[in-house]
PDB file of C-alpha atoms in Angstrom:
ATOM      1  CA  MET E   1      78.292 143.721 118.725  1.00 42.00           C
ATOM      2  CA  LYS E   2      80.828 140.938 116.697  1.00 53.00           C
ATOM      3  CA  TYR E   3      80.053 139.398 113.987  1.00 52.00           C
ATOM      4  CA  PHE E   4      81.893 136.620 112.244  1.00 59.00           C
ATOM      5  CA  ARG E   5      82.286 135.819 108.655  1.00 66.00           C
ATOM      6  CA  LEU E   6      84.043 132.545 106.836  1.00 62.00           C
ATOM      7  CA  LEU E   7      85.245 132.555 103.189  1.00 70.00           C
ATOM      8  CA  ILE E   8      87.242 130.133 102.247  1.00 69.00           C
ATOM      9  CA  LEU E   9      88.714 129.904  98.403  1.00 71.00           C
ATOM     10  CA  LEU E  10      90.180 126.794  96.940  1.00 65.00           C
ATOM     11  CA  SER E  11      93.033 126.033  94.215  1.00 63.00           C
ATOM     12  CA  VAL E  12      94.806 122.859  93.449  1.00 58.00           C
ATOM     13  CA  THR E  13      98.490 122.470  92.511  1.00 52.00           C
ATOM     14  CA  SER E  14     100.146 119.417  91.180  1.00 43.00           C
ATOM     15  CA  VAL E  15     103.356 118.483  91.375  1.00 43.00           C
ATOM     16  CA  LEU E  16     104.282 118.390  87.673  1.00 38.00           C
ATOM     17  CA  PHE E  17     108.236 117.584  88.200  1.00 36.00           C
ATOM     18  CA  SER E  18     107.192 113.807  89.575  1.00 35.00           C
ATOM     19  CA  LEU E  19     105.598 113.742  86.195  1.00 37.00           C
ATOM     20  CA  PHE E  20     108.296 114.562  83.864  1.00 36.00           C
ATOM     21  CA  PHE E  21     110.744 112.414  84.882  1.00 36.00           C
ATOM     22  CA  ALA E  22     108.309 109.481  84.651  1.00 37.00           C
ATOM     23  CA  SER E  23     107.414 110.510  81.260  1.00 39.00           C
ATOM     24  CA  GLN E  24     110.130 110.345  79.733  1.00 43.00           C
ATOM     25  CA  SER E  25     110.765 108.383  76.890  1.00 46.00           C
ATOM     26  CA  TYR E  26     113.110 106.183  75.560  1.00 53.00           C
ATOM     27  CA  ALA E  27     113.863 104.772  71.926  1.00 60.00           C
ATOM     28  CA  CYS E  28     113.589 101.569  70.828  1.00 69.00           C
ATOM     29  CA  VAL E  29     115.517  99.965  68.445  1.00 68.00           C
ATOM     30  CA  SER E  30     114.040  98.230  65.348  1.00 64.00           C
ATOM     31  CA  ASN E  31     112.462  94.548  66.174  1.00 65.00           C
ATOM     32  CA  GLN E  32     111.053  96.154  70.045  1.00 68.00           C
ATOM     33  CA  GLN E  33     108.138  96.788  70.646  1.00 64.00           C
ATOM     34  CA  SER E  34     108.412  98.145  73.815  1.00 68.00           C
ATOM     35  CA  CYS E  35     111.151  99.611  75.968  1.00 71.00           C
ATOM     36  CA  SER E  36     112.905 101.294  78.742  1.00 69.00           C
ATOM     37  CA  SER E  37     116.309 102.541  79.840  1.00 68.00           C
ATOM     38  CA  THR E  38     117.197  99.100  81.021  1.00 72.00           C
ATOM     39  CA  TYR E  39     115.051  96.663  78.971  1.00 74.00           C
ATOM     40  CA  GLY E  40     113.246  96.107  75.994  1.00 74.00           C
ATOM     41  CA  VAL E  41     110.930  93.179  75.081  1.00 71.00           C
ATOM     42  CA  SER E  42     109.905  92.288  70.503  1.00 66.00           C
ATOM     43  CA  ARG E  43     106.914  90.037  71.546  1.00 61.00           C
ATOM     44  CA  VAL E  44     104.382  91.837  73.829  1.00 59.00           C
ATOM     45  CA  ASP E  45     101.797  91.108  70.981  1.00 57.00           C
ATOM     46  CA  PHE E  46     100.181  86.858  71.187  1.00 54.00           C
ATOM     47  CA  SER E  47      96.411  87.520  70.402  1.00 55.00           C
ATOM     48  CA  SER E  48      95.052  86.109  67.542  1.00 57.00           C
ATOM     49  CA  GLY E  49      94.252  88.477  65.592  1.00 58.00           C
ATOM     50  CA  SER E  50      94.963  92.361  67.151  1.00 60.00           C
ATOM     51  CA  SER E  51      98.136  93.964  66.393  1.00 60.00           C
ATOM     52  CA  LEU E  52      99.952  97.190  66.911  1.00 56.00           C
ATOM     53  CA  ASP E  53     100.403  98.635  64.168  1.00 58.00           C
ATOM     54  CA  THR E  54      97.936 101.267  62.761  1.00 64.00           C
ATOM     55  CA  THR E  55      96.220 101.723  59.571  1.00 71.00           C
ATOM     56  CA  CYS E  56      95.873 105.709  58.408  1.00 80.00           C
ATOM     57  CA  SER E  57      95.166 107.116  55.703  1.00 81.00           C
ATOM     58  CA  THR E  58      94.694 111.073  55.117  1.00 82.00           C
ATOM     59  CA  THR E  59      91.719 110.848  57.108  1.00 81.00           C
ATOM     60  CA  TYR E  60      91.549 108.535  59.677  1.00 79.00           C
ATOM     61  CA  CYS E  61      93.558 105.929  61.557  1.00 76.00           C
ATOM     62  CA  ALA E  62      92.409 101.950  62.506  1.00 71.00           C
ATOM     63  CA  ALA E  63      94.128  99.523  64.692  1.00 67.00           C
ATOM     64  CA  GLN E  64      92.972  95.932  65.119  1.00 66.00           C
ATOM     65  CA  THR E  65      91.879  94.941  68.545  1.00 63.00           C
ATOM     66  CA  LEU E  66      90.188  91.289  67.006  1.00 62.00           C
ATOM     67  CA  GLY E  67      91.129  88.137  69.239  1.00 59.00           C
ATOM     68  CA  ASP E  68      92.803  90.469  72.175  1.00 59.00           C
ATOM     69  CA  THR E  69      91.810  88.177  74.911  1.00 58.00           C
ATOM     70  CA  THR E  70      93.019  90.060  77.985  1.00 58.00           C
ATOM     71  CA  ALA E  71      92.993  93.284  79.109  1.00 59.00           C
ATOM     72  CA  GLY E  72      92.479  95.399  81.882  1.00 62.00           C
ATOM     73  CA  LEU E  73      95.061  95.495  84.958  1.00 63.00           C
ATOM     74  CA  THR E  74      96.323  93.111  86.724  1.00 64.00           C
ATOM     75  CA  SER E  75      98.885  93.418  90.161  1.00 63.00           C
ATOM     76  CA  SER E  76     100.474  91.593  92.419  1.00 64.00           C
ATOM     77  CA  PRO E  77     101.699  93.085  96.428  1.00 59.00           C
ATOM     78  CA  THR E  78     104.960  94.434  94.286  1.00 59.00           C
ATOM     79  CA  TYR E  79     103.911  94.830  90.738  1.00 60.00           C
ATOM     80  CA  ALA E  80     101.291  96.206  88.386  1.00 60.00           C
ATOM     81  CA  ALA E  81     100.415  96.069  84.827  1.00 62.00           C
ATOM     82  CA  GLN E  82      97.929  97.277  82.399  1.00 60.00           C
ATOM     83  CA  THR E  83      97.921  94.816  79.609  1.00 60.00           C
ATOM     84  CA  GLY E  84      96.261  95.130  75.987  1.00 58.00           C
ATOM     85  CA  TYR E  85      97.853  95.666  72.584  1.00 54.00           C
ATOM     86  CA  ASN E  86      96.629  99.186  72.947  1.00 54.00           C
ATOM     87  CA  VAL E  87      97.724 100.476  76.186  1.00 56.00           C
ATOM     88  CA  ASN E  88      98.421 103.624  76.829  1.00 57.00           C
ATOM     89  CA  ARG E  89     101.820 104.271  78.082  1.00 60.00           C
ATOM     90  CA  SER E  90     102.303 107.222  79.345  1.00 67.00           C
ATOM     91  CA  PRO E  91     101.499 108.040  82.908  1.00 72.00           C
ATOM     92  CA  SER E  92      99.409 110.721  83.699  1.00 77.00           C
ATOM     93  CA  LEU E  93      97.640 112.611  86.847  1.00 81.00           C
ATOM     94  CA  GLU E  94      94.575 114.448  86.762  1.00 86.00           C
ATOM     95  CA  MET E  95      92.946 116.898  89.971  1.00 88.00           C
ATOM     96  CA  LEU E  96      90.165 119.053  88.953  1.00 88.00           C
ATOM     97  CA  VAL E  97      88.605 121.303  92.479  1.00 89.00           C
ATOM     98  CA  ASN E  98      84.914 121.513  91.692  1.00 88.00           C
ATOM     99  CA  THR E  99      84.372 124.366  93.916  1.00 87.00           C
ATOM    100  CA  ALA E 100      85.999 127.529  93.381  1.00 85.00           C
ATOM    101  CA  SER E 101      84.636 128.790  97.277  1.00 87.00           C
ATOM    102  CA  VAL E 102      82.898 127.896 100.063  1.00 89.00           C
ATOM    103  CA  ASN E 103      81.345 131.235 102.384  1.00 89.00           C
ATOM    104  CA  LEU E 104      79.956 129.645 106.198  1.00 87.00           C
ATOM    105  CA  GLY E 105      78.353 133.049 106.184  1.00 84.00           C
ATOM    106  CA  THR E 106      77.101 134.451 109.728  1.00 86.00           C
ATOM    107  CA  LEU E 107      79.104 132.839 112.432  1.00 87.00           C
ATOM    108  CA  THR E 108      77.295 132.609 116.174  1.00 89.00           C
ATOM    109  CA  THR E 109      78.885 131.228 119.449  1.00 91.00           C
ATOM    110  CA  THR E 110      75.262 128.933 119.851  1.00 92.00           C
ATOM    111  CA  THR E 111      75.925 127.256 116.258  1.00 91.00           C
ATOM    112  CA  THR E 112      78.574 125.732 114.170  1.00 94.00           C
ATOM    113  CA  GLY E 113      78.736 126.945 110.600  1.00 93.00           C
ATOM    114  CA  THR E 114      79.439 124.011 108.196  1.00 94.00           C
ATOM    115  CA  GLY E 115      80.156 124.045 104.421  1.00 94.00           C
ATOM    116  CA  THR E 116      81.283 121.531 101.509  1.00 94.00           C
ATOM    117  CA  ALA E 117      83.314 121.436  98.910  1.00 93.00           C
ATOM    118  CA  THR E 118      84.319 119.175  95.977  1.00 94.00           C
ATOM    119  CA  PHE E 119      87.355 118.038  93.864  1.00 93.00           C
ATOM    120  CA  LEU E 120      88.474 114.459  92.174  1.00 93.00           C
ATOM    121  CA  VAL E 121      91.315 112.804  91.297  1.00 92.00           C
ATOM    122  CA  GLN E 122      92.524 109.513  88.885  1.00 90.00           C
ATOM    123  CA  SER E 123      96.071 108.547  88.518  1.00 86.00           C
ATOM    124  CA  TYR E 124      96.993 106.801  85.630  1.00 78.00           C
ATOM    125  CA  LEU E 125     100.673 104.163  85.885  1.00 72.00           C
ATOM    126  CA  SER E 126     101.047 105.464  89.024  1.00 73.00           C
ATOM    127  CA  SER E 127     102.249 103.616  92.060  1.00 76.00           C
ATOM    128  CA  GLN E 128     100.342 105.699  94.678  1.00 84.00           C
ATOM    129  CA  TYR E 129      99.203 109.476  94.791  1.00 90.00           C
ATOM    130  CA  VAL E 130      98.635 111.479  98.036  1.00 92.00           C
ATOM    131  CA  ILE E 131      96.535 114.821  98.517  1.00 93.00           C
ATOM    132  CA  ASP E 132      98.162 117.530 101.024  1.00 94.00           C
ATOM    133  CA  THR E 133      96.501 120.587 102.084  1.00 93.00           C
ATOM    134  CA  VAL E 134      99.234 123.102 102.634  1.00 90.00           C
ATOM    135  CA  SER E 135      97.187 125.982 104.006  1.00 90.00           C
ATOM    136  CA  PRO E 136      97.323 127.919 107.769  1.00 93.00           C
ATOM    137  CA  PRO E 137      93.988 127.507 109.771  1.00 94.00           C
ATOM    138  CA  PRO E 138      91.491 130.650 108.325  1.00 92.00           C
ATOM    139  CA  GLN E 139      93.073 134.153 109.463  1.00 91.00           C
ATOM    140  CA  ASN E 140      91.424 137.331 110.764  1.00 91.00           C
ATOM    141  CA  GLY E 141      94.701 139.663 109.819  1.00 91.00           C
ATOM    142  CA  SER E 142      97.388 138.425 112.152  1.00 92.00           C
ATOM    143  CA  TYR E 143      94.905 135.799 113.988  1.00 93.00           C
ATOM    144  CA  THR E 144      94.275 132.663 113.191  1.00 95.00           C
ATOM    145  CA  VAL E 145      91.618 130.507 114.912  1.00 94.00           C
ATOM    146  CA  ALA E 146      92.444 127.200 116.610  1.00 95.00           C
ATOM    147  CA  ALA E 147      92.674 124.102 115.073  1.00 96.00           C
ATOM    148  CA  PRO E 148      92.526 120.589 116.404  1.00 95.00           C
ATOM    149  CA  SER E 149      95.532 118.180 115.620  1.00 94.00           C
ATOM    150  CA  ALA E 150      93.646 115.234 116.224  1.00 97.00           C
ATOM    151  CA  PRO E 151      90.562 113.808 114.922  1.00 97.00           C
ATOM    152  CA  THR E 152      88.021 115.277 117.589  1.00 96.00           C
ATOM    153  CA  ALA E 153      84.246 116.283 118.224  1.00 97.00           C
ATOM    154  CA  SER E 154      82.626 119.733 117.195  1.00 96.00           C
ATOM    155  CA  ALA E 155      81.985 121.712 120.051  1.00 95.00           C
ATOM    156  CA  VAL E 156      79.740 124.862 120.218  1.00 94.00           C
ATOM    157  CA  GLY E 157      80.911 127.696 122.125  1.00 93.00           C
ATOM    158  CA  THR E 158      84.402 126.695 121.499  1.00 95.00           C
ATOM    159  CA  GLU E 159      87.192 127.939 119.064  1.00 95.00           C
ATOM    160  CA  GLN E 160      87.581 125.173 116.402  1.00 96.00           C
ATOM    161  CA  PHE E 161      88.495 125.003 112.616  1.00 96.00           C
ATOM    162  CA  GLY E 162      88.521 121.866 111.164  1.00 96.00           C
ATOM    163  CA  ILE E 163      87.694 118.734 108.314  1.00 97.00           C
ATOM    164  CA  ASN E 164      87.254 115.568 107.296  1.00 97.00           C
ATOM    165  CA  LEU E 165      86.626 113.663 104.055  1.00 97.00           C
ATOM    166  CA  VAL E 166      83.910 111.594 104.904  1.00 98.00           C
ATOM    167  CA  GLN E 167      79.915 111.732 105.047  1.00 98.00           C
ATOM    168  CA  ASN E 168      78.476 113.261 108.249  1.00 98.00           C
ATOM    169  CA  THR E 169      75.514 112.480 110.546  1.00 97.00           C
ATOM    170  CA  THR E 170      74.268 113.962 113.684  1.00 96.00           C
ATOM    171  CA  ALA E 171      73.238 109.783 114.292  1.00 96.00           C
ATOM    172  CA  CYS E 172      77.581 110.171 114.802  1.00 96.00           C
ATOM    173  CA  GLY E 173      77.572 112.961 116.798  1.00 95.00           C
ATOM    174  CA  ALA E 174      78.348 116.101 113.393  1.00 96.00           C
ATOM    175  CA  PRO E 175      76.994 118.849 114.069  1.00 95.00           C
ATOM    176  CA  ALA E 176      74.449 118.540 110.695  1.00 95.00           C
ATOM    177  CA  ASN E 177      73.481 115.679 107.756  1.00 97.00           C
ATOM    178  CA  PHE E 178      76.552 117.087 105.345  1.00 96.00           C
ATOM    179  CA  GLY E 179      79.433 115.362 103.494  1.00 97.00           C
ATOM    180  CA  ALA E 180      79.688 112.201 101.594  1.00 97.00           C
ATOM    181  CA  ASN E 181      82.160 109.854 101.364  1.00 98.00           C
ATOM    182  CA  PRO E 182      84.716 109.527  98.714  1.00 97.00           C
ATOM    183  CA  LEU E 183      83.159 108.427  95.215  1.00 96.00           C
ATOM    184  CA  GLU E 184      84.430 105.847  92.636  1.00 95.00           C
ATOM    185  CA  VAL E 185      83.453 106.098  89.260  1.00 93.00           C
ATOM    186  CA  PRO E 186      82.629 104.575  87.914  1.00 89.00           C
ATOM    187  CA  SER E 187      82.700 101.696  90.636  1.00 90.00           C
ATOM    188  CA  ALA E 188      85.448 100.275  92.988  1.00 89.00           C
ATOM    189  CA  SER E 189      86.346  97.740  90.626  1.00 86.00           C
ATOM    190  CA  PHE E 190      88.520 100.259  89.122  1.00 84.00           C
ATOM    191  CA  SER E 191      88.502 103.412  91.271  1.00 89.00           C
ATOM    192  CA  TYR E 192      90.540 102.986  94.428  1.00 91.00           C
ATOM    193  CA  GLY E 193      90.925 106.660  96.451  1.00 94.00           C
ATOM    194  CA  ALA E 194      90.434 106.651 100.139  1.00 96.00           C
ATOM    195  CA  ALA E 195      90.379 109.413 102.884  1.00 97.00           C
ATOM    196  CA  ALA E 196      93.108 109.680 105.269  1.00 97.00           C
ATOM    197  CA  ALA E 197      93.928 108.284 108.369  1.00 95.00           C
ATOM    198  CA  ASN E 198      92.474 111.362 110.087  1.00 96.00           C
ATOM    199  CA  TYR E 199      90.073 112.845 108.059  1.00 97.00           C
ATOM    200  CA  ASN E 200      87.687 109.077 107.552  1.00 97.00           C
ATOM    201  CA  THR E 201      85.905 109.430 110.917  1.00 97.00           C
ATOM    202  CA  CYS E 202      82.290 110.834 111.065  1.00 98.00           C
ATOM    203  CA  GLY E 203      81.790 113.982 113.480  1.00 97.00           C
ATOM    204  CA  LYS E 204      85.273 114.139 113.812  1.00 98.00           C
ATOM    205  CA  PHE E 205      87.329 116.871 112.870  1.00 98.00           C
ATOM    206  CA  MET E 206      90.705 118.348 112.748  1.00 97.00           C
ATOM    207  CA  TYR E 207      93.333 120.697 110.275  1.00 96.00           C
ATOM    208  CA  GLN E 208      97.026 120.420 110.321  1.00 96.00           C
ATOM    209  CA  ASN E 209      98.658 122.512 107.624  1.00 95.00           C
ATOM    210  CA  GLY E 210     100.803 120.258 105.736  1.00 93.00           C
ATOM    211  CA  SER E 211      98.582 117.048 106.533  1.00 95.00           C
ATOM    212  CA  GLU E 212      97.535 113.868 104.085  1.00 96.00           C
ATOM    213  CA  ILE E 213      93.936 114.199 103.524  1.00 96.00           C
ATOM    214  CA  ALA E 214      93.035 111.453 100.736  1.00 96.00           C
ATOM    215  CA  TYR E 215      95.237 108.997  98.785  1.00 94.00           C
ATOM    216  CA  SER E 216      95.702 105.894  96.399  1.00 92.00           C
ATOM    217  CA  ASN E 217      97.583 103.367  96.791  1.00 89.00           C
ATOM    218  CA  ARG E 218      97.694 102.583  93.243  1.00 84.00           C
ATOM    219  CA  SER E 219      96.567 103.327  89.450  1.00 83.00           C
ATOM    220  CA  THR E 220      93.289 104.789  89.828  1.00 85.00           C
ATOM    221  CA  GLY E 221      90.215 105.274  87.935  1.00 88.00           C
ATOM    222  CA  GLU E 222      88.181 109.140  89.242  1.00 93.00           C
ATOM    223  CA  THR E 223      87.540 109.335  92.904  1.00 95.00           C
ATOM    224  CA  ASP E 224      85.032 111.776  93.889  1.00 96.00           C
ATOM    225  CA  TYR E 225      86.087 113.720  96.991  1.00 96.00           C
ATOM    226  CA  THR E 226      84.030 115.738  99.636  1.00 96.00           C
ATOM    227  CA  ILE E 227      85.895 118.166 102.448  1.00 96.00           C
ATOM    228  CA  SER E 228      83.183 118.961 104.713  1.00 96.00           C
ATOM    229  CA  TYR E 229      83.951 121.828 107.052  1.00 95.00           C
ATOM    230  CA  ILE E 230      83.444 122.977 110.159  1.00 95.00           C
ATOM    231  CA  PHE E 231      84.195 126.567 112.286  1.00 94.00           C
ATOM    232  CA  ASN E 232      82.970 127.197 115.978  1.00 94.00           C
ATOM    233  CA  ILE E 233      83.726 130.184 117.788  1.00 92.00           C
ATOM    234  CA  SER E 234      83.667 131.192 121.467  1.00 92.00           C
ATOM    235  CA  ASN E 235      83.007 134.630 123.176  1.00 91.00           C
ATOM    236  CA  VAL E 236      86.765 135.400 122.909  1.00 90.00           C
ATOM    237  CA  THR E 237      87.282 134.649 119.384  1.00 91.00           C
ATOM    238  CA  PRO E 238      87.905 138.053 117.294  1.00 90.00           C
ATOM    239  CA  GLY E 239      85.319 139.446 115.257  1.00 87.00           C
ATOM    240  CA  GLY E 240      85.238 140.306 111.831  1.00 87.00           C
ATOM    241  CA  GLN E 241      85.457 138.086 108.168  1.00 89.00           C
ATOM    242  CA  TYR E 242      87.795 135.194 108.023  1.00 90.00           C
ATOM    243  CA  THR E 243      89.439 133.730 105.000  1.00 90.00           C
ATOM    244  CA  MET E 244      91.275 130.826 104.388  1.00 91.00           C
ATOM    245  CA  ALA E 245      93.099 130.352 100.732  1.00 89.00           C
ATOM    246  CA  GLN E 246      93.585 126.338 100.995  1.00 89.00           C
ATOM    247  CA  GLN E 247      95.631 124.758  98.362  1.00 89.00           C
ATOM    248  CA  LEU E 248      95.457 121.216  97.791  1.00 90.00           C
ATOM    249  CA  VAL E 249      98.626 119.873  96.526  1.00 90.00           C
ATOM    250  CA  ALA E 250      98.224 116.395  94.348  1.00 88.00           C
ATOM    251  CA  ILE E 251     101.722 114.370  94.788  1.00 85.00           C
ATOM    252  CA  PRO E 252     102.016 111.049  92.603  1.00 81.00           C
ATOM    253  CA  THR E 253     104.766 108.632  92.488  1.00 77.00           C
ATOM    254  CA  PHE E 254     105.396 106.073  88.790  1.00 66.00           C
TER     255      PHE E 254
END
């Protein structure tokens, strides 16, 4: 009698060289309040009472915000800006994997193994980010499980591994009710992450090493993502324990 188990281990890597390059700062001359390597401005504060100056004692610091009439994100199809006198000028990318491992348990040819994992991303002062998965499908020694390269419905009795990043229900043909759509935190007015095109359809799953699974096309607050996994085996799938060291790579553009 053959047995089948699948264990998925998740990790994350951020592309730090992009962040380092974007975070370089330049010394402004004395009459400039903000500058880049090419341009500088000397009057960026037009409010009636706020101030770029910070007053400090040996214990506390304070800055003035009275009369700051415009604050927040403004954008056009080409440019975006964060307004407000005390806007943080340092770009950043944050990504956190909340699930260290996913165990799909014992698999059979008459059932579909399912599981979920979650991660979150937020990016500040970026024009976009993408999240790639850069790991082969589950393996048992030298054997690699078959994975569809296009969104495909789950098929019991057919060797198949796949994922998506949306809510799955039996109403759309999924093998179970599991997973979740990307959740914008605190709301869709501040966060703009989304599942990539090949991974955003209820009841359809695929997996391709190196493919993009999530993205945002602008600076964004937190988006919580849920990865939904399926694993089907056939009568000729080799028995044993399958493992997958799934690595997620966050790539920002500033």
